[in-house]
Coordinates of C-alpha atoms in Angstrom, one line a residue:
M1 CA 0.0 0.0 0.0
S2 CA 1.2 3.5 -0.8
I3 CA 2.3 5.3 2.3
N4 CA 0.9 8.5 0.7
F5 CA -2.7 7.3 0.9
L6 CA -4.9 10.3 1.7
T7 CA -8.2 10.4 3.5
D8 CA -10.1 12.7 5.8
K9 CA -11.4 9.7 7.7
V10 CA -8.2 9.6 9.9
N11 CA -6.8 12.7 11.7
V12 CA -3.3 12.9 13.2
N13 CA -2.2 15.3 15.8
I14 CA 1.5 15.4 17.1
A15 CA 2.4 17.0 20.4
G16 CA 6.0 16.5 21.3
R17 CA 6.8 12.8 21.5
V18 CA 3.1 11.8 21.3
A19 CA 1.0 11.2 18.2
T20 CA -2.7 10.9 18.5
I21 CA -4.5 9.1 15.6
E22 CA -8.3 9.8 15.6
M23 CA -10.8 7.8 13.6
N24 CA -13.0 10.4 12.0
R25 CA -16.4 9.0 11.0
P26 CA -18.4 10.3 14.0
E27 CA -21.7 10.1 12.0
S28 CA -21.3 6.3 11.8
L29 CA -19.7 5.8 15.3
N30 CA -16.4 5.5 13.5
A31 CA -17.3 2.3 11.8
M32 CA -14.3 1.2 9.8
D33 CA -14.7 1.0 6.0
S34 CA -11.9 0.2 3.6
E35 CA -10.8 3.8 3.2
M36 CA -10.4 4.3 7.0
I37 CA -8.5 1.1 7.4
K38 CA -6.0 2.0 4.7
G39 CA -5.7 5.5 6.2
L40 CA -4.9 4.0 9.6
V41 CA -2.2 1.8 8.1
C42 CA -0.7 4.7 6.2
K43 CA -0.5 6.9 9.3
L44 CA 0.8 4.2 11.5
K45 CA 3.6 3.4 9.1
E46 CA 4.6 7.0 8.8
I47 CA 4.7 7.3 12.6
S48 CA 6.7 4.0 12.9
D49 CA 9.4 5.6 10.8
S50 CA 9.7 8.7 12.9
D51 CA 12.4 8.9 15.5
E52 CA 10.7 11.8 17.2
I53 CA 7.6 9.9 18.4
D54 CA 7.6 7.5 21.3
I55 CA 3.8 7.1 22.1
V56 CA 0.8 6.6 19.8
V57 CA -2.7 7.1 21.1
I58 CA -5.7 5.7 19.1
T59 CA -9.0 7.3 19.7
G60 CA -12.4 8.0 18.0
K61 CA -14.1 11.3 17.2
G62 CA -17.5 11.9 18.7
R63 CA -19.5 9.5 20.8
A64 CA -17.6 6.2 20.1
F65 CA -14.2 4.7 19.8
S66 CA -15.4 2.5 16.9
A67 CA -18.6 0.5 16.4
G68 CA -16.7 -2.0 14.3
G69 CA -16.6 -2.9 10.6
D70 CA -18.9 -0.8 8.4
I71 CA -22.2 -2.6 8.1
K72 CA -22.5 -1.5 4.5
T73 CA -19.5 -3.6 3.7
M74 CA -21.1 -6.6 5.4
L75 CA -24.4 -6.0 3.5
S76 CA -22.7 -6.0 0.1
N77 CA -22.7 -9.2 -1.8
M78 CA -19.0 -9.0 -2.6
N79 CA -17.4 -12.3 -3.7
E80 CA -14.1 -13.7 -2.5
S81 CA -12.0 -11.6 -4.9
D82 CA -13.5 -8.4 -3.5
F83 CA -13.6 -9.6 0.1
Y84 CA -10.1 -10.9 0.6
P85 CA -8.4 -7.5 -0.2
V86 CA -10.5 -5.9 2.6
M87 CA -9.4 -8.6 5.0
D88 CA -5.8 -8.3 3.9
S89 CA -6.0 -4.5 4.7
I90 CA -7.4 -5.4 8.2
S91 CA -4.5 -7.8 8.7
E92 CA -1.9 -5.2 7.6
L93 CA -3.5 -2.7 10.1
I94 CA -3.4 -5.1 13.0
I95 CA 0.2 -6.4 12.3
T96 CA 1.4 -2.8 11.9
L97 CA -0.1 -1.6 15.1
Y98 CA 0.9 -4.7 17.1
S99 CA 4.5 -4.6 15.9
M100 CA 5.3 -0.9 15.6
P101 CA 8.3 0.3 17.6
K102 CA 6.3 2.7 19.7
L103 CA 4.2 2.4 22.9
T104 CA 0.5 2.4 21.9
I105 CA -2.6 3.3 23.9
S106 CA -6.3 3.0 23.0
A107 CA -8.4 5.7 24.6
V108 CA -11.9 4.2 24.5
S109 CA -15.1 6.2 25.0
G110 CA -18.5 5.0 24.0
A111 CA -18.5 1.8 22.0
A112 CA -15.6 -0.4 21.1
A113 CA -17.3 -3.3 19.3
G114 CA -16.3 -6.0 16.9
L115 CA -13.4 -4.9 14.7
G116 CA -13.2 -1.7 16.9
F117 CA -12.5 -3.9 19.9
S118 CA -10.0 -6.0 18.0
L119 CA -8.2 -2.7 17.0
A120 CA -8.0 -1.7 20.7
L121 CA -6.7 -5.1 21.7
A122 CA -3.8 -4.7 19.3
T123 CA -2.4 -1.8 21.3
D124 CA -0.2 -2.1 24.4
H125 CA -2.6 -0.4 26.9
I126 CA -6.3 0.2 26.8
I127 CA -7.9 3.0 28.9
A128 CA -11.7 2.9 28.9
E129 CA -14.1 5.6 30.1
K130 CA -16.3 4.2 32.9
T131 CA -19.4 4.5 30.7
S132 CA -17.9 2.8 27.7
K133 CA -19.2 -0.4 26.2
L134 CA -17.0 -3.2 24.9
A135 CA -18.1 -6.2 22.9
M136 CA -16.8 -8.9 20.6
N137 CA -20.2 -9.2 19.1
F138 CA -19.7 -10.8 15.7
I139 CA -21.8 -13.8 16.8
G140 CA -24.9 -11.7 16.6
I141 CA -24.8 -11.7 12.8
G142 CA -23.4 -15.2 12.4
L143 CA -19.8 -14.2 11.9
I144 CA -16.5 -15.0 13.7
P145 CA -14.2 -12.3 15.2
D146 CA -11.5 -10.9 12.9
G147 CA -8.8 -8.4 13.3
G148 CA -6.7 -10.9 15.2
A149 CA -9.3 -11.1 18.0
H150 CA -8.8 -14.9 18.4
F151 CA -5.1 -14.2 19.0
F152 CA -5.6 -11.4 21.5
L153 CA -8.4 -12.9 23.5
E154 CA -6.6 -16.3 23.8
K155 CA -3.5 -14.4 25.1
K156 CA -5.5 -12.4 27.6
L157 CA -8.1 -15.0 28.8
G158 CA -6.9 -18.4 27.8
E159 CA -8.6 -20.7 25.3
T160 CA -11.7 -21.7 27.3
K161 CA -12.6 -18.2 28.5
A162 CA -11.9 -16.7 25.0
K163 CA -14.3 -19.2 23.4
Q164 CA -17.0 -18.3 26.0
L165 CA -16.6 -14.6 25.4
I166 CA -16.8 -15.0 21.6
W167 CA -19.8 -17.3 21.8
N168 CA -21.7 -15.0 24.2
G169 CA -20.9 -11.8 22.3
K170 CA -22.3 -9.7 25.1
M171 CA -21.7 -6.1 25.8
M172 CA -19.5 -5.4 28.8
D173 CA -19.0 -2.2 30.7
A174 CA -15.5 -1.0 31.5
D175 CA -15.4 -2.4 35.0
E176 CA -16.3 -5.9 33.8
A177 CA -13.7 -5.7 30.9
Y178 CA -11.1 -4.7 33.5
S179 CA -12.0 -7.4 35.9
L180 CA -11.5 -10.0 33.1
G181 CA -8.1 -8.5 32.2
L182 CA -9.2 -7.3 28.8
I183 CA -8.3 -3.7 29.4
E184 CA -5.6 -2.2 31.5
E185 CA -7.2 0.9 33.0
V186 CA -10.7 2.4 33.8
A187 CA -10.7 6.2 33.8
S188 CA -11.4 7.4 37.3
G189 CA -12.8 10.7 36.1
K190 CA -12.4 12.3 32.6
L191 CA -10.8 10.0 30.0
Q192 CA -8.4 12.7 28.9
D193 CA -7.1 13.2 32.4
T194 CA -6.4 9.5 32.9
L195 CA -4.8 9.4 29.5
D196 CA -2.6 12.5 30.2
N197 CA -1.5 10.9 33.5
R198 CA -0.5 7.6 31.7
I199 CA 1.4 9.5 29.0
E200 CA 3.2 11.7 31.6
D201 CA 4.2 8.6 33.5
W202 CA 5.5 6.8 30.5
L203 CA 7.4 9.8 29.2
S204 CA 9.3 9.9 32.5
R205 CA 10.5 6.4 32.0
P206 CA 13.3 4.9 29.8
V207 CA 10.9 4.5 26.9
Q208 CA 13.4 2.8 24.6
A209 CA 13.8 0.0 27.0
M210 CA 10.1 -0.4 27.2
I211 CA 9.8 -0.4 23.4
K212 CA 12.6 -3.0 23.1
T213 CA 10.7 -5.4 25.4
K214 CA 7.6 -4.8 23.3
K215 CA 9.5 -5.6 20.1
I216 CA 11.1 -8.8 21.4
L217 CA 7.6 -10.1 22.5
A218 CA 6.0 -8.9 19.3
D219 CA 8.6 -10.5 17.1
M220 CA 8.3 -13.8 19.0
H221 CA 4.5 -13.9 18.5
R222 CA 4.2 -12.3 15.1
P223 CA 4.2 -15.6 13.1
Y224 CA 1.3 -16.9 15.3
L225 CA -0.7 -13.7 14.8
L226 CA -0.1 -13.8 11.0
K227 CA -1.4 -17.4 11.0
I228 CA -4.5 -16.4 13.0
L229 CA -5.3 -13.5 10.7
E230 CA -5.0 -15.8 7.7
L231 CA -7.4 -18.4 9.3
E232 CA -9.8 -15.6 10.2
K233 CA -9.8 -14.3 6.6
H234 CA -10.8 -17.6 5.0
S235 CA -13.1 -18.7 7.8
Q236 CA -15.0 -15.3 7.7
Q237 CA -15.6 -15.8 4.0
K238 CA -17.2 -19.2 4.7
M239 CA -19.3 -17.6 7.5
R240 CA -20.5 -14.9 5.0
E241 CA -22.0 -17.7 2.9
T242 CA -24.1 -19.2 5.6
M243 CA -27.8 -18.9 6.0
D244 CA -27.4 -17.8 9.6
H245 CA -25.3 -14.8 8.5
Q246 CA -27.9 -13.7 6.0
E247 CA -30.6 -14.0 8.7
G248 CA -28.4 -12.1 11.2
I249 CA -28.1 -9.2 8.7
R250 CA -31.8 -9.2 7.9
A251 CA -32.7 -9.2 11.6
F252 CA -30.2 -6.3 12.1
I253 CA -31.9 -4.3 9.4
E254 CA -35.4 -5.1 10.6
K255 CA -34.4 -4.5 14.2
R256 CA -35.7 -7.8 15.5
P257 CA -34.1 -10.9 17.2
P258 CA -32.5 -13.3 14.6
R259 CA -33.8 -16.8 14.1
F260 CA -30.7 -18.9 13.6
I261 CA -31.0 -22.5 12.3
G262 CA -27.4 -23.6 12.4
K263 CA -26.9 -23.6 8.6

């Protein structure tokens, strides 16, 4: 992908050694479409190459961090040849974020759901506003998690609890997500104040040593994450072909409970 990819769906603000990347589709709760995903990859790669930046903050404009993948993409009847490039862009985004030689923080307010939650899990530290809602809710429309969620959830929860969380697909508040070990911090007051305190603390430390530890662990686990992303890509296409997925989408549009039949 060209590193010069331009989009107004991603904003970047640099203050000293900190870069803030803001998802900018507030009208759709920062649902991620192909253009936003490519914009995020581009900005992350640019920042990765900068020696001036040590900390990267990911956030969403408006009322949500990110409601997940753009439902319009899910609704389209794209075939494998159209679908796989989108999934490859998601994989590039997650690998770039997970591996970049910077300390990364997700600052979550409102919803972080589906792919939006996967994105947050790919960062080093998640701070969530007390009133935020987090969910790995692909199951509600007959899909599996993507964006490396199987990797991150298994790492944080273990296999058995990861399966239960994915199968339940329920919405969690920040305190419950914290109690499970899914996020690192619940904002005690304003999200920005807690974020500023975390940044100030990290900037007072030997950051390069912290980044080197991150890189050693990321390099060790990168092949496994790449394998998971590839499995998710092909499995998700299979799920898109199921009757249950089509029913899940219809129920979503019609604002009614889905009637799944296991086919």
